[in-house]
PDB file of C-alpha atoms in Angstrom:
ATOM      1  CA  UNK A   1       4.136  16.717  -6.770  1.00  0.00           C
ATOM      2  CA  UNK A   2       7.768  17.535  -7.596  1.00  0.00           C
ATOM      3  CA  UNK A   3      10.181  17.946  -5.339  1.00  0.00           C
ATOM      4  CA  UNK A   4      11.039  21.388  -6.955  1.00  0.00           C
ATOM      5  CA  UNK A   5       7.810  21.861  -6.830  1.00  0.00           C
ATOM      6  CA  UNK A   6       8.493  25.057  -4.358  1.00  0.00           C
ATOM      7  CA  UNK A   7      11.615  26.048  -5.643  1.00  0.00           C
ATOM      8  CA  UNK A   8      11.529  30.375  -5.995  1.00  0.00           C
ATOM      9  CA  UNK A   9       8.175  30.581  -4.086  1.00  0.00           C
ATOM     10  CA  UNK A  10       8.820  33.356  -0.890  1.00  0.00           C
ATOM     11  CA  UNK A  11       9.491  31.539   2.264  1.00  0.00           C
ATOM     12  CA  UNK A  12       5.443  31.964   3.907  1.00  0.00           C
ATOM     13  CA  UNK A  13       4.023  30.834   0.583  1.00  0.00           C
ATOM     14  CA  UNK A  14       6.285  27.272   0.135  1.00  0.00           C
ATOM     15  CA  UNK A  15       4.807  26.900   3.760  1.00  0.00           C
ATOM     16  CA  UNK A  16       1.561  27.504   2.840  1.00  0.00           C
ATOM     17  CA  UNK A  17       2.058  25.206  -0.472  1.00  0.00           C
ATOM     18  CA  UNK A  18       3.843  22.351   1.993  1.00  0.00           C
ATOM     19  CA  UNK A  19       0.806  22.756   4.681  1.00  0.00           C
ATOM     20  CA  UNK A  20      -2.195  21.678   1.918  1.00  0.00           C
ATOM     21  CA  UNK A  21       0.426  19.121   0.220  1.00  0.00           C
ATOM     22  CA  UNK A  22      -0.686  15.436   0.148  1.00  0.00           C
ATOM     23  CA  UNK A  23       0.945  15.321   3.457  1.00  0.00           C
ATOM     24  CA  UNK A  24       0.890  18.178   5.353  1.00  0.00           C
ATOM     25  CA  UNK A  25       4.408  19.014   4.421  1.00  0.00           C
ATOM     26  CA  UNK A  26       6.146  16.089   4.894  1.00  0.00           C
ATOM     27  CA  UNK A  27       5.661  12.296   5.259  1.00  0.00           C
ATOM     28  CA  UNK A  28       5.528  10.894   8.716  1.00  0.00           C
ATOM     29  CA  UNK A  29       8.448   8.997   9.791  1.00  0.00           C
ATOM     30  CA  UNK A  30       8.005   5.099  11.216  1.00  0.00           C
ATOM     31  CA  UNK A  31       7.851   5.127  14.909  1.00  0.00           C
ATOM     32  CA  UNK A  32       6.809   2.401  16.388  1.00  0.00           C
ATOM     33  CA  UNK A  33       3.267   1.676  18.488  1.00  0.00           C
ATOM     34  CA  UNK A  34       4.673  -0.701  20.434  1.00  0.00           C
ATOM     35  CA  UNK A  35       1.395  -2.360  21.622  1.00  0.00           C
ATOM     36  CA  UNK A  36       0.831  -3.908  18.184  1.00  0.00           C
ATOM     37  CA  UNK A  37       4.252  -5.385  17.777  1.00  0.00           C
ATOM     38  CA  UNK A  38       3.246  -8.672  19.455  1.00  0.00           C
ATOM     39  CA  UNK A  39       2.913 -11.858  17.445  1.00  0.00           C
ATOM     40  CA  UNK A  40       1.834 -15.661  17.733  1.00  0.00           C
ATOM     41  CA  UNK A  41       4.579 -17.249  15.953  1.00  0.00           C
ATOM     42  CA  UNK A  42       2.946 -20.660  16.658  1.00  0.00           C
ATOM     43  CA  UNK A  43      -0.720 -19.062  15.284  1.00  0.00           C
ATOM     44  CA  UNK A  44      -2.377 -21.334  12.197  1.00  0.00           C
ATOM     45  CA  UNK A  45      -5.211 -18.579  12.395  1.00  0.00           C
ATOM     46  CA  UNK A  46      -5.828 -17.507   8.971  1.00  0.00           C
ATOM     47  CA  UNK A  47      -7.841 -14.735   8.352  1.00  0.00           C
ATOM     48  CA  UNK A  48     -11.031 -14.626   6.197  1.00  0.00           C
ATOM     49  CA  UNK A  49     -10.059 -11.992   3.304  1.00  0.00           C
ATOM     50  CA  UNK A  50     -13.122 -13.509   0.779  1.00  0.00           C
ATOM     51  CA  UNK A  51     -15.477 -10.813   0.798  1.00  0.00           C
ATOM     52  CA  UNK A  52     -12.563  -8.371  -0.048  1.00  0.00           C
ATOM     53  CA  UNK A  53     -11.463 -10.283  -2.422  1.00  0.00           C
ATOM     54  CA  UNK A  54     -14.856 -10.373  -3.842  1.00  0.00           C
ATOM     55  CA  UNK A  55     -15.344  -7.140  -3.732  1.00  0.00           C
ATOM     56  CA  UNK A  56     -12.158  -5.960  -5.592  1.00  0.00           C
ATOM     57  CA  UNK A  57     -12.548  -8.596  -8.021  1.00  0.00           C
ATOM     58  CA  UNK A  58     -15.866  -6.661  -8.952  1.00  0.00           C
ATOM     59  CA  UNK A  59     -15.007  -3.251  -8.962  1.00  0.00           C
ATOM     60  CA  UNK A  60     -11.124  -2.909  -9.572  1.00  0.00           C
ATOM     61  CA  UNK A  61     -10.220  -2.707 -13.505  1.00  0.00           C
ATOM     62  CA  UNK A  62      -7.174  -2.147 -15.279  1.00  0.00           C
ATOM     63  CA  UNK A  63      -7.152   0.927 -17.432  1.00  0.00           C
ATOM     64  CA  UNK A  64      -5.295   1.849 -20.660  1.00  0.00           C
ATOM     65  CA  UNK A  65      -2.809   4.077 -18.717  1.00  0.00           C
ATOM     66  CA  UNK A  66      -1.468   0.853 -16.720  1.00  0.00           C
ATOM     67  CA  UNK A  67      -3.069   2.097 -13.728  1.00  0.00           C
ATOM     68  CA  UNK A  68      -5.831  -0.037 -11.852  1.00  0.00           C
ATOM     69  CA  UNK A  69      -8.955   1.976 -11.546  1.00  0.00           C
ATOM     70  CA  UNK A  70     -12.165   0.925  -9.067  1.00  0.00           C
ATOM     71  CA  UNK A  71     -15.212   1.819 -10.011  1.00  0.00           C
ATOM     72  CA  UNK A  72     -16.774   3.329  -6.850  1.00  0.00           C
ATOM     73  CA  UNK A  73     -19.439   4.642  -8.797  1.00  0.00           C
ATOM     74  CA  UNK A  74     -20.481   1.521  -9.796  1.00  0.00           C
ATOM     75  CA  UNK A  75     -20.311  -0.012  -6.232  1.00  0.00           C
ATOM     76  CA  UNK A  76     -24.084  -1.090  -5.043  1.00  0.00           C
ATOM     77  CA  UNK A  77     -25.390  -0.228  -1.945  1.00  0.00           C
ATOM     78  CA  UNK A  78     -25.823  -4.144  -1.333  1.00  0.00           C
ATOM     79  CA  UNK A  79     -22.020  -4.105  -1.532  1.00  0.00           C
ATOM     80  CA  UNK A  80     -20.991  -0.788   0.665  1.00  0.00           C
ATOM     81  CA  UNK A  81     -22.830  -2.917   3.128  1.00  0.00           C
ATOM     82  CA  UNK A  82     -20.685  -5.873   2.549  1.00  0.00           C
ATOM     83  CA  UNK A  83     -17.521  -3.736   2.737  1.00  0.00           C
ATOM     84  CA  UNK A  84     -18.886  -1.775   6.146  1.00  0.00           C
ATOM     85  CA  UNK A  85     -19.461  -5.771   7.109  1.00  0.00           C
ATOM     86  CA  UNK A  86     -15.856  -6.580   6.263  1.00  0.00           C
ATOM     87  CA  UNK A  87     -14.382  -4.002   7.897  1.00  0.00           C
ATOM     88  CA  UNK A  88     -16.278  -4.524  10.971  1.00  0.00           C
ATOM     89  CA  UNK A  89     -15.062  -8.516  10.553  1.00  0.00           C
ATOM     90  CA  UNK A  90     -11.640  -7.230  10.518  1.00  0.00           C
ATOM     91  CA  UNK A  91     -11.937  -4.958  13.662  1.00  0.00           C
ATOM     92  CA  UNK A  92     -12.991  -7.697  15.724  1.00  0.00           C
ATOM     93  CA  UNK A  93     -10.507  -9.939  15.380  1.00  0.00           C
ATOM     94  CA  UNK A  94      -6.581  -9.164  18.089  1.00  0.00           C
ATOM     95  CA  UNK A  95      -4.150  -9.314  15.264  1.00  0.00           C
ATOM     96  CA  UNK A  96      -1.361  -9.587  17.880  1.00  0.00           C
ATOM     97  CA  UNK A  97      -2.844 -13.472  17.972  1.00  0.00           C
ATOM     98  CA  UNK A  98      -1.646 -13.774  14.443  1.00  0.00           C
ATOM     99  CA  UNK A  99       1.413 -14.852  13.161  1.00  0.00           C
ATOM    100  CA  UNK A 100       3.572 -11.885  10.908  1.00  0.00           C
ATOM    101  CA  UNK A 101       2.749 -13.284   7.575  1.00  0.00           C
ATOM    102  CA  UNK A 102      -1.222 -12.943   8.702  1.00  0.00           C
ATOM    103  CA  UNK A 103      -0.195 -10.087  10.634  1.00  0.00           C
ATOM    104  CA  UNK A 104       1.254  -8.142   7.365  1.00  0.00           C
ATOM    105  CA  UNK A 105      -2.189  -9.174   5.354  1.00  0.00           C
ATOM    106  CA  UNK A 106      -4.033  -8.303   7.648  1.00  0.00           C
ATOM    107  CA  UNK A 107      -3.063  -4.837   7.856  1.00  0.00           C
ATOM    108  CA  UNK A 108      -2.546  -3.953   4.294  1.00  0.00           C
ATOM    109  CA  UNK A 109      -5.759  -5.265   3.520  1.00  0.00           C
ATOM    110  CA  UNK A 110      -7.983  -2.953   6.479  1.00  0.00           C
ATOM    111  CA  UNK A 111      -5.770  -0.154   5.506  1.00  0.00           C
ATOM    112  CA  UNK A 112      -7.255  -0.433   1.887  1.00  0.00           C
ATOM    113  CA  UNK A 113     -10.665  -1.524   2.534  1.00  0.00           C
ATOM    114  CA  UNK A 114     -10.736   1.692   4.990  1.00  0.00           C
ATOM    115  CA  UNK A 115      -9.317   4.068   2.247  1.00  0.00           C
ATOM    116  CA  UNK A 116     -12.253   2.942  -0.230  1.00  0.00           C
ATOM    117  CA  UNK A 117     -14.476   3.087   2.517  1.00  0.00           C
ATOM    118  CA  UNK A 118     -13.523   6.692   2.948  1.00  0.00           C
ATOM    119  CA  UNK A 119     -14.060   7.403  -0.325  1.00  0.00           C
ATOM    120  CA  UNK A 120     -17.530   5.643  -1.156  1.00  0.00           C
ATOM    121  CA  UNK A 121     -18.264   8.092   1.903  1.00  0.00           C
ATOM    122  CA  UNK A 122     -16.834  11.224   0.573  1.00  0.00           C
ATOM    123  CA  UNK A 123     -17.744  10.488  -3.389  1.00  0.00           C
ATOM    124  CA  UNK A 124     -18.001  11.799  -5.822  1.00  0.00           C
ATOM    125  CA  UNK A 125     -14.511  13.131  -5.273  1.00  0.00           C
ATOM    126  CA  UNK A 126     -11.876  13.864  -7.718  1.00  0.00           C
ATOM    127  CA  UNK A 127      -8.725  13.654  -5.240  1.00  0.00           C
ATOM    128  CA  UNK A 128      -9.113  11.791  -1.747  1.00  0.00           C
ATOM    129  CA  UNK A 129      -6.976  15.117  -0.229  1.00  0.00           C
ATOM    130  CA  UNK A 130     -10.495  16.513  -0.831  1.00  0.00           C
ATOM    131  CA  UNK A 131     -11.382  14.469   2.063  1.00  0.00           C
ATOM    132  CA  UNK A 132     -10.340  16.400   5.228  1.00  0.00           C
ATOM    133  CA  UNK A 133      -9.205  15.138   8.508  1.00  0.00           C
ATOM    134  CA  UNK A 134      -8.491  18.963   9.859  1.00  0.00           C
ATOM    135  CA  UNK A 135      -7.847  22.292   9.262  1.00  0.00           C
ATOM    136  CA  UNK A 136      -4.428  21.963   7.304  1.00  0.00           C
ATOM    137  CA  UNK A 137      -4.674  17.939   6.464  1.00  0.00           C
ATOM    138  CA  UNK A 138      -5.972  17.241   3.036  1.00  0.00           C
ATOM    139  CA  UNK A 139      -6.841  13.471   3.127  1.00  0.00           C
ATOM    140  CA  UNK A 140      -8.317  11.891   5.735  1.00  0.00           C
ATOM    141  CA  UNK A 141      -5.052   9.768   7.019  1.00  0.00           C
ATOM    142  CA  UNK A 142      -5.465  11.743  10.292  1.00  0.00           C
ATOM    143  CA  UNK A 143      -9.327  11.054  11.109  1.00  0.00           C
ATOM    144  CA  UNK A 144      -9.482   8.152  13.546  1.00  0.00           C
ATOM    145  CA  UNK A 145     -11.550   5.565  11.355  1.00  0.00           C
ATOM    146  CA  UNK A 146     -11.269   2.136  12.915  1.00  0.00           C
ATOM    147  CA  UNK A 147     -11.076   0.533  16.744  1.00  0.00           C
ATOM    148  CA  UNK A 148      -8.985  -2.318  16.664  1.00  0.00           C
ATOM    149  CA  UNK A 149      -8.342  -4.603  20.219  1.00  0.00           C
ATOM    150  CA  UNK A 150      -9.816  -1.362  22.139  1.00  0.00           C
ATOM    151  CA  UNK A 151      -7.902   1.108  20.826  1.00  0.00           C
ATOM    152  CA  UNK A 152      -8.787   4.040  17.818  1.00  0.00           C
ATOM    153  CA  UNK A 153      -6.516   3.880  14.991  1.00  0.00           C
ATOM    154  CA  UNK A 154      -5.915   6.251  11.737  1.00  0.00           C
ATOM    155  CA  UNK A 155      -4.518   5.438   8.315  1.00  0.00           C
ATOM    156  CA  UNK A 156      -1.597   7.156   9.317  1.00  0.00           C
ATOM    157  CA  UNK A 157      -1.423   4.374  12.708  1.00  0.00           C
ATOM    158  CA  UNK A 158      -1.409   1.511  10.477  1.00  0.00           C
ATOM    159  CA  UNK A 159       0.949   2.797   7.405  1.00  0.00           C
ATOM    160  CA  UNK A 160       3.460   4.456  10.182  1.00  0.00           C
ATOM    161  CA  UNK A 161       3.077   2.938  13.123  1.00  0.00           C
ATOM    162  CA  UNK A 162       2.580  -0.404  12.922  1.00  0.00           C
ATOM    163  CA  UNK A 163       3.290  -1.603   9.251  1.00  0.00           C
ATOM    164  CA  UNK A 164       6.012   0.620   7.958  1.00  0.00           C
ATOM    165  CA  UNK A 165       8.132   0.161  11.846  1.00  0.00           C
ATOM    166  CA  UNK A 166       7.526  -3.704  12.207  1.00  0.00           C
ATOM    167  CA  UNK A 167       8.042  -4.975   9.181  1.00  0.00           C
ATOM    168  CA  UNK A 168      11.007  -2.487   7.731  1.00  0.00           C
ATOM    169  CA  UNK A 169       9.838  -3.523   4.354  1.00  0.00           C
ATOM    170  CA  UNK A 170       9.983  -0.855   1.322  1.00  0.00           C
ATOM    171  CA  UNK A 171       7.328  -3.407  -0.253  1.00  0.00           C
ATOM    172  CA  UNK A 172       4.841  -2.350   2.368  1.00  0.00           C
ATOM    173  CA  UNK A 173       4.620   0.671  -0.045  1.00  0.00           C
ATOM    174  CA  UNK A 174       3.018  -1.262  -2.584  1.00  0.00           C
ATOM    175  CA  UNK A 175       0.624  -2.578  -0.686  1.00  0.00           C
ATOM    176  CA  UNK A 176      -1.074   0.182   0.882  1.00  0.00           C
ATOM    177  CA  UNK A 177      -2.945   2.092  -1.610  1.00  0.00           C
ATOM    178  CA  UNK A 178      -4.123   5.743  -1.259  1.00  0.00           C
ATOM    179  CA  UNK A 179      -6.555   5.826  -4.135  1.00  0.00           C
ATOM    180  CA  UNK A 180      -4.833   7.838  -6.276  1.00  0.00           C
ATOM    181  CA  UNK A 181      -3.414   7.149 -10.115  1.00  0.00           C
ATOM    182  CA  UNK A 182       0.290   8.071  -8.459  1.00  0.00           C
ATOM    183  CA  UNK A 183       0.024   5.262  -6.247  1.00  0.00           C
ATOM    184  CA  UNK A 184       0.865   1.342  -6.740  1.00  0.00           C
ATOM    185  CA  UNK A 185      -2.037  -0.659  -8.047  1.00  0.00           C
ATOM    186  CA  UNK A 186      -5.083  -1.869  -6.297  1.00  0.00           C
ATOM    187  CA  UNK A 187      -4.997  -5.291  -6.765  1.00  0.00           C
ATOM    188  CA  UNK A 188      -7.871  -7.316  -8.031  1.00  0.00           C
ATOM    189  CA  UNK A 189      -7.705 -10.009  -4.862  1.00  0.00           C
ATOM    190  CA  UNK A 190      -6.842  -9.216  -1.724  1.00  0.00           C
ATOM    191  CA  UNK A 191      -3.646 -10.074   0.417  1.00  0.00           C
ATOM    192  CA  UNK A 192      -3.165 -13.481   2.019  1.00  0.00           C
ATOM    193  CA  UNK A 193      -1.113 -14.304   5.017  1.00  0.00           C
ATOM    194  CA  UNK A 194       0.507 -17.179   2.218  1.00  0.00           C
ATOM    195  CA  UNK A 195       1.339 -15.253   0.220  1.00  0.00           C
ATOM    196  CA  UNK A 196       1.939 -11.514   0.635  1.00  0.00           C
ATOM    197  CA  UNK A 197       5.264 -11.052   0.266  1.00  0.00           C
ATOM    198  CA  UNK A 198       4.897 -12.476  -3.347  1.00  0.00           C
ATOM    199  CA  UNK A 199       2.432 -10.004  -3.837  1.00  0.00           C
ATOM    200  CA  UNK A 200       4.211  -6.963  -2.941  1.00  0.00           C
ATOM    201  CA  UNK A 201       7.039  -8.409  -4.985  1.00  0.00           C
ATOM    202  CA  UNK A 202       4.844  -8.439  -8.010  1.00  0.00           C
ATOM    203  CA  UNK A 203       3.322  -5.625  -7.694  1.00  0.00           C
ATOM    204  CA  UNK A 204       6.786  -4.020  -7.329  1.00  0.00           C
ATOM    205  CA  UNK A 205       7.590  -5.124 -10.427  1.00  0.00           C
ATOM    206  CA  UNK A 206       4.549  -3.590 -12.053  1.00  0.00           C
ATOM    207  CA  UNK A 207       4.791  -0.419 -10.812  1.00  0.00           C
ATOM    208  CA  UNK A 208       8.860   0.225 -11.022  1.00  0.00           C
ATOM    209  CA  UNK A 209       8.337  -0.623 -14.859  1.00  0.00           C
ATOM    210  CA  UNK A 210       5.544   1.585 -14.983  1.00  0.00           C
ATOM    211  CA  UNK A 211       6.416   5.743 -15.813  1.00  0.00           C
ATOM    212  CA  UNK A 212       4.258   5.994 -12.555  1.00  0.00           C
ATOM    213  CA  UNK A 213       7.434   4.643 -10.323  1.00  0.00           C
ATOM    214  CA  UNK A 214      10.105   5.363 -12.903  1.00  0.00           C
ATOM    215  CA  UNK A 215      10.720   7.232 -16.146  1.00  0.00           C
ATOM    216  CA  UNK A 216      14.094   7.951 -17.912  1.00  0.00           C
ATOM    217  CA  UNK A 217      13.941  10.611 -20.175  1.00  0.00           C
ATOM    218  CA  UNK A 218      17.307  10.757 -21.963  1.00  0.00           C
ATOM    219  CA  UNK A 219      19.499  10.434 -19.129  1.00  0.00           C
ATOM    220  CA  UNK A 220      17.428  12.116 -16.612  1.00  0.00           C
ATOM    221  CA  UNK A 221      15.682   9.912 -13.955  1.00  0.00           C
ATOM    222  CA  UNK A 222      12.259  10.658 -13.118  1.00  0.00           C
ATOM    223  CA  UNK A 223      10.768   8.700 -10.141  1.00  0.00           C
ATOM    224  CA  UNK A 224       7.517   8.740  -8.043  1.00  0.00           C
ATOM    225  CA  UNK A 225       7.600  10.985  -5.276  1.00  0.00           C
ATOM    226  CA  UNK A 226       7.100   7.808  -2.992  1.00  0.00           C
ATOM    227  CA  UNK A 227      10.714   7.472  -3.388  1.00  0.00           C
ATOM    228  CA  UNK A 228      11.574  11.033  -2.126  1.00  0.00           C
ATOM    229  CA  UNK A 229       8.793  10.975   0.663  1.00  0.00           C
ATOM    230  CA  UNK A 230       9.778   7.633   1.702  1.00  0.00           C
ATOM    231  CA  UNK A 231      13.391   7.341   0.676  1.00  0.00           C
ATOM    232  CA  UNK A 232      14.743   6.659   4.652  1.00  0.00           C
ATOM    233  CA  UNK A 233      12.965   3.162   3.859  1.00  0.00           C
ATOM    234  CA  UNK A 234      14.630   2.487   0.339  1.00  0.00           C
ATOM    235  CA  UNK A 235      17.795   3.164   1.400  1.00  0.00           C
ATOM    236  CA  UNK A 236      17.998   6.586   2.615  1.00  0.00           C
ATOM    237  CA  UNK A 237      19.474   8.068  -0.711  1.00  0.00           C
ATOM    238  CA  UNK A 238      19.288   8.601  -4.470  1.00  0.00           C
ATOM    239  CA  UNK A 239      21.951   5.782  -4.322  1.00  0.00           C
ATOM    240  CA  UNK A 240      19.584   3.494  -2.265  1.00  0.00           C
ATOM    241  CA  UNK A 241      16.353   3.946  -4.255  1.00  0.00           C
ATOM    242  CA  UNK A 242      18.363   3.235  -7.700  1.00  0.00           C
ATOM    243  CA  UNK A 243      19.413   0.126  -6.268  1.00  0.00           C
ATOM    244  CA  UNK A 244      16.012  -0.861  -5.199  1.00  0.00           C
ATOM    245  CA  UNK A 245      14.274   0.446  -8.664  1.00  0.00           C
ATOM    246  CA  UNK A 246      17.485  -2.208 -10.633  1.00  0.00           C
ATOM    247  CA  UNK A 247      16.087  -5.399  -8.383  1.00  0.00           C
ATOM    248  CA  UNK A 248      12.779  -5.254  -9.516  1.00  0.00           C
ATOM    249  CA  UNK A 249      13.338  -3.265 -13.212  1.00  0.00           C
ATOM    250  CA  UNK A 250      12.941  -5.666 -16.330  1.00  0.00           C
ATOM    251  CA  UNK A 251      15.958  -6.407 -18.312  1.00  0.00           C
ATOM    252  CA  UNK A 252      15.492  -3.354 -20.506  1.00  0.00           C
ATOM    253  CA  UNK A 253      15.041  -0.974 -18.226  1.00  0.00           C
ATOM    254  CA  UNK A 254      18.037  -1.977 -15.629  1.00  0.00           C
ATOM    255  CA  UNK A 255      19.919  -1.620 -18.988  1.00  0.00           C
ATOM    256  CA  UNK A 256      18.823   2.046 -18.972  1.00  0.00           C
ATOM    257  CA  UNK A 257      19.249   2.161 -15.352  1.00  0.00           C
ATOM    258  CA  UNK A 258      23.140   1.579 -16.212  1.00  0.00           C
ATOM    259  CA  UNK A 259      25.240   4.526 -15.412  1.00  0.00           C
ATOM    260  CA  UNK A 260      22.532   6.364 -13.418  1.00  0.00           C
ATOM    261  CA  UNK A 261      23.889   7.891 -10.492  1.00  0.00           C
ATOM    262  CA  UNK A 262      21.195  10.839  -9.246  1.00  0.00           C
ATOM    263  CA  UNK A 263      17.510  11.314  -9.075  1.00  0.00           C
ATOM    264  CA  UNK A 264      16.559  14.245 -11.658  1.00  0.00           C
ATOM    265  CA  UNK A 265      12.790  15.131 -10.285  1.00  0.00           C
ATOM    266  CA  UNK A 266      10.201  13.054  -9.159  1.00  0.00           C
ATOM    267  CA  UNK A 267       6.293  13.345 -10.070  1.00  0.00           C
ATOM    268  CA  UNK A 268       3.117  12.346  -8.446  1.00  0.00           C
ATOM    269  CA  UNK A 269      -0.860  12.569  -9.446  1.00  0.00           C
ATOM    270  CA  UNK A 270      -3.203  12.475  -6.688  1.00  0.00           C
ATOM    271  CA  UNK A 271      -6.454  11.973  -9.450  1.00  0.00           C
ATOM    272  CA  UNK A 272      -8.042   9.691  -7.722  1.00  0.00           C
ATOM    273  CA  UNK A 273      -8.365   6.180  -9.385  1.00  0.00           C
ATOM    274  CA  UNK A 274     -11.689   6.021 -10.329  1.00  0.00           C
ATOM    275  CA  UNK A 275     -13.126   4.262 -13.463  1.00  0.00           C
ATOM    276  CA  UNK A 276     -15.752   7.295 -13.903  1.00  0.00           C
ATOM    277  CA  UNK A 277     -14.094   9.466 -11.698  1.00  0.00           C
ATOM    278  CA  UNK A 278     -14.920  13.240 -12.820  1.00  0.00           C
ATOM    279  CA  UNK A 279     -11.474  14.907 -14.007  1.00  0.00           C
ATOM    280  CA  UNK A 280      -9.470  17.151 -11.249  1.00  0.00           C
TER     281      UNK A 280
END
């Protein structure tokens, strides 16, 4: 999705565009649900991520484009049972109890075992925004698919709610994965409370140097559309999400990054990352 993407349409058909877009026209903002902002500093609770981590190890493979593709095709009915089991582990656990390194693990990895989940119910599907959560919402980030310490959460609760507002961390994007080719990487094991932040770092890293999160042709800057939806949380600007592409860019391409100033376009592709996923 560009963000000219609507440029010269008449006004009622841009709306019409914006309403079946990835996200309903435009990405929610962070506001805080403040009944999951409570921690347990003092918490050695870690949290059992093996059967996740088994699980991704199995079916996530990386492809020739760069991009890591799961095989959900492939995925056993032995294992869909195993990931139902998972998620259910997950769901009856208070995460407030935790401390926020288990906290931030915690959530990144039910947000992604629910968005497979969703899938492995939906498939075969060649987008998830196939997947509908209402009339005008393409994607089911809207449809209430967990219950968490009593209360009924969406993929929308834990991306924008509770992860993006607690943690104010533009890494949190590359941790949540909406099973597309556009987004950062699945990763083959899952998050740990020890060492998440190192994980987001490094998969920073592999998706800023990827053309998926940036692409300089000639002297015009190309950039996923995460950093137009999103930009408020990478510094608010084209400025701001130059500077953040630079800190995690390899030498050559914060070389190319030198004497940048604006954001040319940006790109997204909501295929879904499948390993023998039918073509969109």
């Amino acid at each position: 999705m560009s963000r000219r993407l609507f440029s010269g349409m008449p006004a009622w058909l841009g709306l019409l565009a914006l309403l079946w877009s990835g996200f309903g026209g435009a990405a929610p903002k962070a506001e805080l649900w403040a009944f999951w902002s409570a921690q347990d500093a003092q918490s050695e609770q870690v949290v059992d991520h093996d059967a996740w981590s088994a699980l991704l190890g199995r079916y996530v493979h990386a492809s020739a484009t760069g991009a890591n593709r799961f095989d959900y095709a492939g995925v056993t009915s032995e294992d869909r049972s195993r990931l139902d089991g998972y998620v259910d582990a997950l769901a009856e656990l208070d995460p407030r109890g935790l401390n926020r390194a288990e906290q931030k693990a915690y959530w990144i990895n039910l947000y992604n075992a629910l968005t497979v989940q969703q899938i492995l119910q939906a498939y075969p599907v060649s987008s998830i925004r196939e997947i509908k959560s209402g009339l005008f919402s393409a994607g089911p980030w809207k449809k209430e698919v967990v219950r968490v310490a009593g209360e009924s959460l969406t993929l929308n609760d834990i991306e924008h709610r509770i992860l993006r507002p607690i943690w104010a961390d533009p890494l949190i994007h590359y941790g949540v994965n909406c099973a597309s080719i556009g987004c950062p990487d699945l990763l083959t094991t899952a998050y740990t409370g020890a060492r998440v932040d190192a994980q987001l770092a490094d998969n920073a890293r592999a998706y800023v140097n990827d053309a998926r999160g940036a692409d300089l042709r000639g002297d015009r800057l190309v950039v996923s559309s995460i950093y137009i939806w999103f930009q408020a949380d990478f510094g608010g600007s084209d400025a701001g999400v130059i500077q953040h592409l630079r800190r995690y860019a390899s030498d050559g391409l914060r070389d190319q990054l030198d004497g940048i100033t604006a954001i040319a376009d940006d790109h997204y592709d909501w295929s879904l990352n499948g390993a023998t996923g039918r073509a969109p």
